[in-house]
Amino acid sequence: MLHKKSHIERDAEKFVFKADNSSTPIFGSIESDVLLPREKIGQKMMDPRIAYQLVADEMMHDGNPRYNLCTFVQTYMEEEARKIMLDSMATNAIDKAEYPQTTEVEKRCVNIIANLWNADPNEDYMGTSTVGSSEACMLGGMAMKFRWRKRAQELGIDITAKKPNLVVSSGYQVVWEKFCVYWDIELREVHLSDFNNLTLDPKKAIELCDDYTIGIVPIMGITYTGGFDDIIALDKLLSEYNQHAKLSVPIHVDAASGGLYLPFMQPDLAWDFRLKNVVSISTSGHKYGLIYPGIGWVLWRDKEFLPEELVFKVAYLGDFEPTFQINFSRSGSQIWAQYYCFVRWGFEGYRAVHAKTRDVGLFLARGIKSLGLFDMINEGQNIPIVCWSLSQKAQQERQWDLYDLAQHLRFNGWQVPAYPLPANFQEVSVMRVVVRADQSMEQMSLFLKDIKQAIQELDSACTTRPKRATQQGKIVPMGYTH
Ligand SMILES: *Cc1c(COP(=O)(O)O)cnc(C)c1O
């Protein structure tokens, strides 16, 4: 008997799906009708248009970098800068012979930075690009360790009796802890003691020094608060110490955020190679150097401070070029971008961008202050970092804290971390905004509007909720250290 087709079967025949082709709409394609691989690579190939759309759509689930108020890292570059980066993406910065011009441009950047940091023309500075300040700090630290060991041995100090140590304030960025773990160094923390001045106490730093101290690391742009350590006072006290010490102690400045800000904004402030005991400085090109991540720089005031064992030689134009980095292969694009920015902005351009950024920071600080609930810890007067805590009075009157506020601001897309201060002040939680070049007065006024609204909502929502018993066990957002 003849089977009579159901209307469903007849419908199905009308819509016989063929394989995707170039006119198939992306979101009507068979290839898009899948979950993307999570654990195991897929078997089949995928059309690049479709693959691009599906993978790019995954990015939507990240926060919007422009609304990320916690990061120091550049979130905007001009069209031409992006083009330079794309053009140079395929170069390998370590292939000195194959890409001699990348090497040349890196050297030009080192020269420009050495000049911005007032390198002494009578000395022979050395420097290199790195992936970021972390690698730059590691190199600075390694150089201090190797140099300490050599000098200690020459002086007959028993280098096996104790671990070498490094002196830094407890406001240090996590890279210094890593450095000490990786290179087996004792981290000697100078605890912060004055809430009104959360910076390294130079006197206490010197007191921690002995024959096993490889160096002291002051910070220009303290990650937690944006403050500056008093390097002038430290340098002075250290000169006195070094006169009598068996083994002199050098300074490495961690200028991750200040290194490419201060030379333009406070050129008269001596924090760099103008100070005698400063032997090396590191910075992040991707912070106020205005480059997308990741690039950093480290410079030594003279080659004397970069022990030879750390320098390797790679072939370059029939000769050899010294290299001193932890990484081997990496794209030259960040180096080209840094050079492009130096060419494009010049001194005036960097100053103009940073001055506007500072103004936006001061504007934000005034706005936050006027809300009347917060104690200001940094108002953007150093680097454009605005940092505040909830005042004692507000804490007593309110049922919410900064962590609740941070969460509420996420509703509007803002990412602003709340986190506890370092040792001695852990019970104080703060909120911090790192103002960057691409943030405008307009954007900050919208942020202030949203913060006001969030406070109103929290005030009315929290009147019935019991106050949290403790803040212990709060998770520190990863972003706060950047
Ligand atoms: C950001 C930062 C670092 C780490 O720099 P990266 O460029 O992110 O590797 C180190 N020290 C300080 C003070 C910083 O602010």
Tab-separated table of C-alpha atoms and ligand atoms in Angstrom:
chain	number	residue	atom	x	y	z
A	1	MET	CA	0.000	0.000	0.000
A	2	LEU	CA	1.241	3.391	-0.919
A	3	HIS	CA	2.445	5.339	2.081
A	4	LYS	CA	0.825	8.720	2.193
A	5	LYS	CA	3.318	11.373	3.271
A	6	SER	CA	2.473	13.396	6.298
A	7	HIS	CA	2.554	17.153	5.920
A	8	ILE	CA	5.594	17.213	8.176
A	9	GLU	CA	7.515	14.967	5.834
A	10	ARG	CA	6.450	17.044	2.835
A	11	ASP	CA	7.614	20.222	4.586
A	12	ALA	CA	10.950	18.655	5.384
A	13	GLU	CA	11.532	17.800	1.726
A	14	LYS	CA	10.948	21.371	0.673
A	15	PHE	CA	13.739	22.517	2.951
A	16	VAL	CA	16.543	20.205	2.034
A	17	PHE	CA	19.610	21.751	3.708
A	18	LYS	CA	22.675	21.875	1.560
A	19	ALA	CA	26.202	22.328	2.826
A	20	ASP	CA	27.074	25.920	3.779
A	21	ASN	CA	28.457	28.038	0.958
A	22	SER	CA	29.638	31.621	0.596
A	23	SER	CA	26.105	32.977	0.503
A	24	THR	CA	24.887	31.099	3.557
A	25	PRO	CA	24.150	33.598	6.317
A	26	ILE	CA	26.589	33.175	9.205
A	27	PHE	CA	23.854	32.628	11.740
A	28	GLY	CA	21.943	30.341	9.368
A	29	SER	CA	24.903	28.080	8.699
A	30	ILE	CA	25.175	24.476	9.791
A	31	GLU	CA	28.694	25.223	11.031
A	32	SER	CA	27.417	27.848	13.463
A	33	ASP	CA	24.884	25.428	14.889
A	34	VAL	CA	27.376	23.895	17.331
A	35	LEU	CA	29.032	24.436	20.666
A	36	LEU	CA	32.666	25.473	20.282
A	37	PRO	CA	35.308	23.000	21.478
A	38	ARG	CA	36.094	23.179	25.188
A	39	GLU	CA	38.225	20.167	25.921
A	40	LYS	CA	39.152	18.526	22.670
A	41	ILE	CA	39.974	20.046	19.304
A	42	GLY	CA	37.075	19.721	16.816
A	43	GLN	CA	37.373	17.265	13.946
A	44	LYS	CA	36.304	19.471	11.053
A	45	MET	CA	37.458	22.740	9.572
A	46	MET	CA	35.281	25.816	9.791
A	47	ASP	CA	34.690	28.695	7.421
A	48	PRO	CA	36.839	31.635	8.600
A	49	ARG	CA	33.920	34.096	8.547
A	50	ILE	CA	31.873	31.876	10.793
A	51	ALA	CA	34.805	30.953	13.044
A	52	TYR	CA	35.683	34.638	13.403
A	53	GLN	CA	32.156	35.598	14.383
A	54	LEU	CA	31.761	32.799	16.885
A	55	VAL	CA	35.142	33.320	18.525
A	56	ALA	CA	34.851	37.121	18.503
A	57	ASP	CA	31.445	36.791	20.164
A	58	GLU	CA	33.089	34.998	23.071
A	59	MET	CA	34.891	38.276	23.809
A	60	MET	CA	31.582	39.962	24.557
A	61	HIS	CA	31.603	38.125	27.851
A	62	ASP	CA	34.720	39.956	28.990
A	63	GLY	CA	34.206	43.335	30.583
A	64	ASN	CA	34.553	46.355	28.323
A	65	PRO	CA	38.208	47.414	28.739
A	66	ARG	CA	37.244	51.102	28.518
A	67	TYR	CA	35.006	50.612	31.570
A	68	ASN	CA	37.783	48.843	33.436
A	69	LEU	CA	38.777	51.431	35.997
A	70	CYS	CA	41.142	49.121	37.861
A	71	THR	CA	43.780	48.517	35.248
A	72	PHE	CA	46.911	50.546	34.645
A	73	VAL	CA	47.211	48.948	31.244
A	74	GLN	CA	46.489	50.907	28.062
A	75	THR	CA	43.032	50.313	26.636
A	76	TYR	CA	43.126	52.596	23.608
A	77	MET	CA	45.528	53.349	20.798
A	78	GLU	CA	45.051	55.409	17.675
A	79	GLU	CA	44.312	53.822	14.336
A	80	GLU	CA	47.825	54.447	12.996
A	81	ALA	CA	49.397	52.881	16.079
A	82	ARG	CA	47.249	49.799	15.656
A	83	LYS	CA	48.327	49.635	12.027
A	84	ILE	CA	52.008	49.834	12.996
A	85	MET	CA	51.420	46.960	15.403
A	86	LEU	CA	49.676	44.846	12.774
A	87	ASP	CA	52.400	45.620	10.229
A	88	SER	CA	55.118	44.411	12.600
A	89	MET	CA	53.211	41.547	14.201
A	90	ALA	CA	55.183	38.877	12.335
A	91	THR	CA	58.634	40.121	13.352
A	92	ASN	CA	60.523	38.366	16.119
A	93	ALA	CA	62.319	40.798	18.393
A	94	ILE	CA	65.024	38.270	19.279
A	95	ASP	CA	66.086	37.727	15.645
A	96	LYS	CA	68.540	40.602	15.646
A	97	ALA	CA	70.152	39.622	12.319
A	98	GLU	CA	66.873	39.031	10.493
A	99	TYR	CA	65.162	42.141	11.844
A	100	PRO	CA	68.013	44.585	12.327
A	101	GLN	CA	65.694	47.567	12.151
A	102	THR	CA	63.581	46.277	15.041
A	103	THR	CA	66.842	46.066	17.001
A	104	GLU	CA	67.761	49.587	15.937
A	105	VAL	CA	64.358	50.936	16.944
A	106	GLU	CA	64.586	49.187	20.324
A	107	LYS	CA	67.955	50.868	20.875
A	108	ARG	CA	66.478	54.236	19.958
A	109	CYS	CA	63.729	53.689	22.538
A	110	VAL	CA	66.329	52.779	25.189
A	111	ASN	CA	68.233	55.977	24.339
A	112	ILE	CA	65.090	58.089	24.535
A	113	ILE	CA	64.133	56.572	27.902
A	114	ALA	CA	67.694	56.896	29.253
A	115	ASN	CA	67.539	60.555	28.361
A	116	LEU	CA	64.117	60.975	29.997
A	117	TRP	CA	65.561	59.333	33.121
A	118	ASN	CA	68.579	61.641	33.129
A	119	ALA	CA	71.248	59.032	32.524
A	120	ASP	CA	74.692	60.480	33.199
A	121	PRO	CA	76.498	61.090	29.871
A	122	ASN	CA	79.780	60.080	31.538
A	123	GLU	CA	78.446	56.625	32.215
A	124	ASP	CA	77.623	53.840	29.804
A	125	TYR	CA	73.957	52.956	30.276
A	126	MET	CA	72.478	49.654	29.136
A	127	GLY	CA	68.838	48.762	28.676
A	128	THR	CA	66.360	46.459	27.046
A	129	SER	CA	62.694	46.034	26.322
A	130	THR	CA	60.825	43.287	28.165
A	131	VAL	CA	57.329	41.834	28.189
A	132	GLY	CA	56.338	44.164	31.036
A	133	SER	CA	57.546	45.509	34.338
A	134	SER	CA	57.457	42.035	35.846
A	135	GLU	CA	60.204	40.788	33.561
A	136	ALA	CA	61.981	44.132	33.914
A	137	CYS	CA	61.888	43.884	37.731
A	138	MET	CA	63.149	40.288	37.592
A	139	LEU	CA	66.107	41.409	35.488
A	140	GLY	CA	66.842	44.343	37.799
A	141	GLY	CA	66.666	42.017	40.792
A	142	MET	CA	68.831	39.341	39.171
A	143	ALA	CA	71.482	41.896	38.290
A	144	MET	CA	71.543	43.064	41.929
A	145	LYS	CA	71.794	39.501	43.204
A	146	PHE	CA	74.662	38.529	40.891
A	147	ARG	CA	76.526	41.734	41.588
A	148	TRP	CA	76.062	41.341	45.349
A	149	ARG	CA	77.380	37.775	45.234
A	150	LYS	CA	80.515	38.713	43.326
A	151	ARG	CA	81.325	41.646	45.573
A	152	ALA	CA	80.550	39.700	48.750
A	153	GLN	CA	82.870	36.890	47.667
A	154	GLU	CA	85.655	39.353	46.908
A	155	LEU	CA	85.256	40.799	50.399
A	156	GLY	CA	85.417	37.365	51.977
A	157	ILE	CA	81.809	37.391	53.221
A	158	ASP	CA	80.455	33.876	53.697
A	159	ILE	CA	77.689	33.903	51.099
A	160	THR	CA	76.329	30.564	52.271
A	161	ALA	CA	75.796	31.694	55.864
A	162	LYS	CA	72.534	33.492	55.108
A	163	LYS	CA	70.176	34.049	52.217
A	164	PRO	CA	70.675	37.348	50.419
A	165	ASN	CA	67.824	39.789	51.072
A	166	LEU	CA	65.892	42.523	49.316
A	167	VAL	CA	64.334	45.493	51.125
A	168	VAL	CA	60.957	46.802	49.932
A	169	SER	CA	57.883	48.349	51.552
A	170	SER	CA	54.850	46.174	52.165
A	171	GLY	CA	53.143	48.192	49.421
A	172	TYR	CA	55.178	46.184	46.890
A	173	GLN	CA	53.623	44.732	43.756
A	174	VAL	CA	53.420	40.938	43.727
A	175	VAL	CA	56.320	40.647	41.257
A	176	TRP	CA	58.801	41.280	44.099
A	177	GLU	CA	57.458	38.384	46.080
A	178	LYS	CA	57.738	36.240	42.972
A	179	PHE	CA	61.264	37.446	42.392
A	180	CYS	CA	62.260	36.493	45.919
A	181	VAL	CA	60.648	33.046	45.661
A	182	TYR	CA	62.074	32.296	42.222
A	183	TRP	CA	65.593	33.449	43.050
A	184	ASP	CA	65.713	32.312	46.659
A	185	ILE	CA	66.000	35.705	48.286
A	186	GLU	CA	64.647	36.829	51.641
A	187	LEU	CA	62.028	39.544	51.218
A	188	ARG	CA	62.543	42.124	53.950
A	189	GLU	CA	59.374	44.124	54.223
A	190	VAL	CA	59.304	47.610	55.637
A	191	HIS	CA	55.831	47.713	57.114
A	192	LEU	CA	53.763	50.779	56.462
A	193	SER	CA	53.247	52.578	59.738
A	194	ASP	CA	51.643	55.944	59.054
A	195	PHE	CA	48.140	55.889	57.633
A	196	ASN	CA	48.586	59.456	56.433
A	197	ASN	CA	51.731	58.517	54.544
A	198	LEU	CA	51.493	55.008	53.132
A	199	THR	CA	54.993	54.921	51.668
A	200	LEU	CA	58.388	53.418	52.409
A	201	ASP	CA	59.995	54.814	55.557
A	202	PRO	CA	63.585	55.447	54.375
A	203	LYS	CA	65.034	55.193	57.891
A	204	LYS	CA	63.446	51.833	58.553
A	205	ALA	CA	64.559	50.608	55.115
A	206	ILE	CA	68.193	51.395	55.952
A	207	GLU	CA	67.857	49.716	59.349
A	208	LEU	CA	66.965	46.476	57.588
A	209	CYS	CA	70.144	46.504	55.475
A	210	ASP	CA	73.168	44.324	56.162
A	211	ASP	CA	75.999	42.652	54.246
A	212	TYR	CA	73.484	40.338	52.635
A	213	THR	CA	71.256	43.054	51.174
A	214	ILE	CA	71.254	42.963	47.382
A	215	GLY	CA	69.305	46.218	47.104
A	216	ILE	CA	66.391	48.411	48.149
A	217	VAL	CA	63.373	48.821	45.868
A	218	PRO	CA	61.387	52.041	46.236
A	219	ILE	CA	58.237	52.371	44.148
A	220	MET	CA	57.233	55.332	42.012
A	221	GLY	CA	53.526	54.741	41.732
A	222	ILE	CA	52.561	52.407	44.582
A	223	THR	CA	50.129	49.910	43.144
A	224	TYR	CA	47.730	50.037	46.073
A	225	THR	CA	47.378	53.783	46.415
A	226	GLY	CA	49.308	55.597	43.699
A	227	GLY	CA	51.712	57.165	46.187
A	228	PHE	CA	55.449	57.751	45.667
A	229	ASP	CA	58.193	56.524	47.949
A	230	ASP	CA	60.555	59.301	49.046
A	231	ILE	CA	63.574	58.311	46.979
A	232	ILE	CA	65.460	61.552	47.586
A	233	ALA	CA	65.473	60.936	51.348
A	234	LEU	CA	66.295	57.261	50.803
A	235	ASP	CA	69.209	58.100	48.521
A	236	LYS	CA	70.602	60.554	51.054
A	237	LEU	CA	70.371	58.156	53.990
A	238	LEU	CA	71.762	55.345	51.887
A	239	SER	CA	74.792	57.441	50.906
A	240	GLU	CA	75.561	57.814	54.618
A	241	TYR	CA	75.049	54.105	55.215
A	242	ASN	CA	77.204	53.152	52.241
A	243	GLN	CA	80.103	55.267	53.489
A	244	HIS	CA	80.524	52.971	56.467
A	245	ALA	CA	79.083	49.701	55.194
A	246	LYS	CA	81.318	46.812	54.277
A	247	LEU	CA	79.186	46.274	51.197
A	248	SER	CA	77.361	49.222	49.640
A	249	VAL	CA	73.663	48.778	48.880
A	250	PRO	CA	72.164	49.934	45.548
A	251	ILE	CA	68.634	51.119	44.666
A	252	HIS	CA	66.437	49.698	41.926
A	253	VAL	CA	63.408	51.919	41.283
A	254	ASP	CA	60.183	50.129	40.392
A	255	ALA	CA	58.668	52.885	38.269
A	256	ALA	CA	56.113	50.682	36.528
A	257	SER	CA	53.537	53.439	36.409
A	258	GLY	CA	55.597	56.557	37.175
A	259	GLY	CA	58.528	55.934	34.810
A	260	LEU	CA	56.881	57.295	31.697
A	261	TYR	CA	54.657	59.789	33.483
A	262	LEU	CA	56.984	61.740	35.775
A	263	PRO	CA	59.533	62.809	33.135
A	264	PHE	CA	56.749	64.694	31.380
A	265	MET	CA	54.715	65.900	34.327
A	266	GLN	CA	57.298	66.559	37.039
A	267	PRO	CA	60.616	66.822	35.212
A	268	ASP	CA	62.199	68.605	38.168
A	269	LEU	CA	61.494	65.825	40.629
A	270	ALA	CA	64.698	63.799	41.059
A	271	TRP	CA	63.798	60.137	41.441
A	272	ASP	CA	65.883	58.673	38.621
A	273	PHE	CA	69.554	58.423	37.590
A	274	ARG	CA	70.113	61.905	38.999
A	275	LEU	CA	70.276	60.117	42.367
A	276	LYS	CA	73.657	58.481	42.834
A	277	ASN	CA	72.549	55.222	44.425
A	278	VAL	CA	69.894	54.476	41.805
A	279	VAL	CA	71.573	51.834	39.649
A	280	SER	CA	68.594	50.548	37.699
A	281	ILE	CA	65.005	51.483	36.879
A	282	SER	CA	62.131	49.493	35.409
A	283	THR	CA	58.869	50.666	33.871
A	284	SER	CA	55.890	49.360	31.921
A	285	GLY	CA	55.533	50.721	28.389
A	286	HIS	CA	51.942	49.537	28.548
A	287	LYS	CA	51.033	51.770	31.485
A	288	TYR	CA	51.707	55.506	31.061
A	289	GLY	CA	53.983	54.697	28.102
A	290	LEU	CA	50.629	54.488	26.258
A	291	ILE	CA	51.185	51.117	24.504
A	292	TYR	CA	48.900	48.098	24.434
A	293	PRO	CA	50.252	45.217	26.581
A	294	GLY	CA	52.839	43.863	26.861
A	295	ILE	CA	55.978	45.873	26.932
A	296	GLY	CA	58.319	47.016	29.681
A	297	TRP	CA	61.770	48.540	29.931
A	298	VAL	CA	64.688	48.173	32.300
A	299	LEU	CA	67.815	50.315	32.267
A	300	TRP	CA	71.067	50.256	34.237
A	301	ARG	CA	72.946	53.496	34.774
A	302	ASP	CA	76.232	51.855	33.727
A	303	LYS	CA	77.206	48.468	32.411
A	304	GLU	CA	79.070	47.916	35.654
A	305	PHE	CA	75.697	47.198	37.249
A	306	LEU	CA	74.663	44.490	34.817
A	307	PRO	CA	76.889	41.479	35.552
A	308	GLU	CA	78.353	39.874	32.453
A	309	GLU	CA	77.044	36.407	33.324
A	310	LEU	CA	73.540	37.674	32.619
A	311	VAL	CA	74.360	38.916	29.136
A	312	PHE	CA	74.079	36.545	26.192
A	313	LYS	CA	75.167	37.260	22.676
A	314	VAL	CA	73.092	36.701	19.556
A	315	ALA	CA	74.211	37.170	15.967
A	316	TYR	CA	73.589	40.634	14.595
A	317	LEU	CA	74.823	42.074	11.306
A	318	GLY	CA	77.941	39.910	11.151
A	319	ASP	CA	78.669	40.679	14.779
A	320	PHE	CA	77.065	39.901	18.109
A	321	GLU	CA	74.455	41.814	19.995
A	322	PRO	CA	74.141	41.515	23.783
A	323	THR	CA	70.732	40.365	25.026
A	324	PHE	CA	69.536	40.088	28.588
A	325	GLN	CA	65.964	38.939	28.755
A	326	ILE	CA	64.143	35.978	30.207
A	327	ASN	CA	61.965	35.407	27.152
A	328	PHE	CA	63.325	34.421	23.775
A	329	SER	CA	60.820	34.816	20.935
A	330	ARG	CA	58.257	37.567	21.006
A	331	SER	CA	56.743	39.883	18.457
A	332	GLY	CA	58.515	43.140	17.703
A	333	SER	CA	55.169	44.926	17.422
A	334	GLN	CA	55.179	46.462	20.911
A	335	ILE	CA	58.652	47.866	20.337
A	336	TRP	CA	57.512	49.438	17.091
A	337	ALA	CA	54.424	50.782	18.833
A	338	GLN	CA	56.560	52.356	21.564
A	339	TYR	CA	58.754	53.992	18.974
A	340	TYR	CA	55.718	55.142	17.020
A	341	CYS	CA	54.328	56.790	20.166
A	342	PHE	CA	57.604	58.570	20.905
A	343	VAL	CA	57.656	59.855	17.310
A	344	ARG	CA	53.952	60.662	17.226
A	345	TRP	CA	53.550	62.402	20.599
A	346	GLY	CA	56.934	63.912	21.259
A	347	PHE	CA	57.520	65.490	24.663
A	348	GLU	CA	54.622	67.909	24.235
A	349	GLY	CA	52.192	65.208	23.200
A	350	TYR	CA	52.984	62.956	26.153
A	351	ARG	CA	52.692	65.928	28.437
A	352	ALA	CA	49.356	66.969	26.920
A	353	VAL	CA	47.898	63.472	27.226
A	354	HIS	CA	49.139	63.032	30.802
A	355	ALA	CA	48.007	66.542	31.826
A	356	LYS	CA	44.507	65.809	30.598
A	357	THR	CA	44.561	62.473	32.389
A	358	ARG	CA	45.645	64.198	35.600
A	359	ASP	CA	42.846	66.767	35.261
A	360	VAL	CA	40.312	63.992	34.850
A	361	GLY	CA	41.736	62.321	37.978
A	362	LEU	CA	41.484	65.536	40.009
A	363	PHE	CA	37.932	66.005	38.732
A	364	LEU	CA	37.007	62.496	39.807
A	365	ALA	CA	38.643	62.974	43.225
A	366	ARG	CA	36.650	66.173	43.808
A	367	GLY	CA	33.466	64.355	42.831
A	368	ILE	CA	34.139	61.421	45.162
A	369	LYS	CA	35.080	63.751	48.007
A	370	SER	CA	31.889	65.790	47.587
A	371	LEU	CA	29.789	62.702	48.265
A	372	GLY	CA	30.820	63.136	51.896
A	373	LEU	CA	31.157	59.439	52.689
A	374	PHE	CA	34.781	58.755	51.879
A	375	ASP	CA	38.273	59.423	53.211
A	376	MET	CA	40.549	60.261	50.315
A	377	ILE	CA	43.842	58.327	50.308
A	378	ASN	CA	45.095	59.624	46.988
A	379	GLU	CA	43.531	62.420	44.967
A	380	GLY	CA	45.460	61.979	41.742
A	381	GLN	CA	48.096	64.546	42.569
A	382	ASN	CA	50.994	62.087	42.045
A	383	ILE	CA	50.013	59.826	39.241
A	384	PRO	CA	46.361	59.993	38.217
A	385	ILE	CA	45.220	57.398	40.709
A	386	VAL	CA	42.267	58.148	42.911
A	387	CYS	CA	41.910	56.011	45.994
A	388	TRP	CA	39.425	56.231	48.849
A	389	SER	CA	38.040	54.344	51.813
A	390	LEU	CA	34.656	54.524	53.521
A	391	SER	CA	34.912	56.999	56.415
A	392	GLN	CA	34.497	55.741	59.976
A	393	LYS	CA	31.265	57.667	60.284
A	394	ALA	CA	29.861	56.273	57.055
A	395	GLN	CA	30.852	52.756	58.128
A	396	GLN	CA	28.891	53.145	61.330
A	397	GLU	CA	25.857	54.629	59.650
A	398	ARG	CA	25.745	52.417	56.591
A	399	GLN	CA	24.850	48.760	56.227
A	400	TRP	CA	26.985	48.292	53.130
A	401	ASP	CA	30.689	48.403	52.372
A	402	LEU	CA	32.947	49.091	49.390
A	403	TYR	CA	32.647	45.497	48.189
A	404	ASP	CA	28.894	45.961	47.885
A	405	LEU	CA	29.457	49.216	46.073
A	406	ALA	CA	31.910	47.568	43.651
A	407	GLN	CA	29.368	44.876	42.930
A	408	HIS	CA	26.636	47.434	42.366
A	409	LEU	CA	28.766	49.421	39.935
A	410	ARG	CA	29.150	46.279	37.858
A	411	PHE	CA	25.451	46.588	36.979
A	412	ASN	CA	26.399	49.616	34.906
A	413	GLY	CA	29.442	47.903	33.439
A	414	TRP	CA	32.041	49.646	35.638
A	415	GLN	CA	34.831	47.508	36.972
A	416	VAL	CA	36.238	49.160	40.097
A	417	PRO	CA	37.908	46.923	42.618
A	418	ALA	CA	37.669	47.141	46.387
A	419	TYR	CA	40.529	45.497	48.280
A	420	PRO	CA	42.255	45.585	51.654
A	421	LEU	CA	45.426	47.630	52.165
A	422	PRO	CA	48.689	45.718	52.842
A	423	ALA	CA	50.033	44.563	56.218
A	424	ASN	CA	49.324	46.776	59.233
A	425	PHE	CA	46.303	48.325	57.536
A	426	GLN	CA	44.552	45.197	56.320
A	427	GLU	CA	41.381	46.145	58.127
A	428	VAL	CA	41.072	49.186	55.867
A	429	SER	CA	39.490	48.467	52.518
A	430	VAL	CA	39.874	50.885	49.673
A	431	MET	CA	38.536	51.493	46.219
A	432	ARG	CA	40.884	52.644	43.499
A	433	VAL	CA	40.449	54.132	40.039
A	434	VAL	CA	43.437	54.314	37.732
A	435	VAL	CA	42.656	57.155	35.364
A	436	ARG	CA	44.039	56.514	31.903
A	437	ALA	CA	44.522	58.536	28.735
A	438	ASP	CA	41.286	57.344	27.150
A	439	GLN	CA	39.046	58.360	30.028
A	440	SER	CA	37.325	61.700	29.678
A	441	MET	CA	35.639	64.156	32.026
A	442	GLU	CA	32.436	63.052	30.370
A	443	GLN	CA	33.033	59.388	31.177
A	444	MET	CA	33.972	60.221	34.766
A	445	SER	CA	30.881	62.358	35.208
A	446	LEU	CA	28.789	59.369	34.136
A	447	PHE	CA	30.732	57.237	36.602
A	448	LEU	CA	30.007	59.741	39.387
A	449	LYS	CA	26.335	59.747	38.464
A	450	ASP	CA	26.280	55.941	38.637
A	451	ILE	CA	28.138	55.882	41.948
A	452	LYS	CA	25.599	58.303	43.446
A	453	GLN	CA	22.768	56.160	42.232
A	454	ALA	CA	24.424	52.982	43.505
A	455	ILE	CA	24.820	54.564	46.948
A	456	GLN	CA	21.139	55.555	47.008
A	457	GLU	CA	20.103	52.068	46.029
A	458	LEU	CA	22.392	50.471	48.588
A	459	ASP	CA	21.148	52.830	51.282
A	460	SER	CA	17.539	51.908	50.664
A	461	ALA	CA	18.163	48.197	50.030
A	462	CYS	CA	20.385	47.729	53.052
A	463	THR	CA	18.203	49.258	55.724
A	464	THR	CA	16.627	45.877	56.382
A	465	ARG	CA	19.615	43.614	55.831
A	466	PRO	CA	21.851	42.781	58.785
A	467	LYS	CA	25.357	44.129	58.564
A	468	ARG	CA	28.067	41.657	57.657
A	469	ALA	CA	29.879	40.301	60.660
A	470	THR	CA	33.334	40.360	59.162
A	471	GLN	CA	35.207	41.160	56.021
A	472	GLN	CA	37.582	38.286	56.378
A	473	GLY	CA	37.933	35.920	53.504
A	474	LYS	CA	37.103	38.615	50.984
A	475	ILE	CA	38.432	37.734	47.612
A	476	VAL	CA	40.824	40.324	46.262
A	477	PRO	CA	40.024	40.971	42.619
A	478	MET	CA	42.940	39.980	40.415
A	479	GLY	CA	42.743	43.297	38.631
A	480	TYR	CA	43.867	45.345	41.574
A	481	THR	CA	47.514	44.521	41.136
A	482	HIS	CA	47.722	45.681	37.527
B	1	LIG	C1	52.081	47.053	37.292
B	1	LIG	C2	53.191	46.980	38.207
B	1	LIG	C3	54.153	45.956	38.104
B	1	LIG	C4	54.015	44.826	37.118
B	1	LIG	O1	54.052	45.343	35.830
B	1	LIG	P1	53.580	44.546	34.547
B	1	LIG	O2	53.954	45.499	33.463
B	1	LIG	O3	52.116	44.353	34.685
B	1	LIG	O4	54.337	43.272	34.468
B	1	LIG	C5	55.240	45.998	38.944
B	1	LIG	N1	55.363	46.967	39.864
B	1	LIG	C6	54.457	47.970	40.015
B	1	LIG	C7	54.677	49.020	41.050
B	1	LIG	C8	53.332	48.004	39.180
B	1	LIG	O5	52.433	48.987	39.326
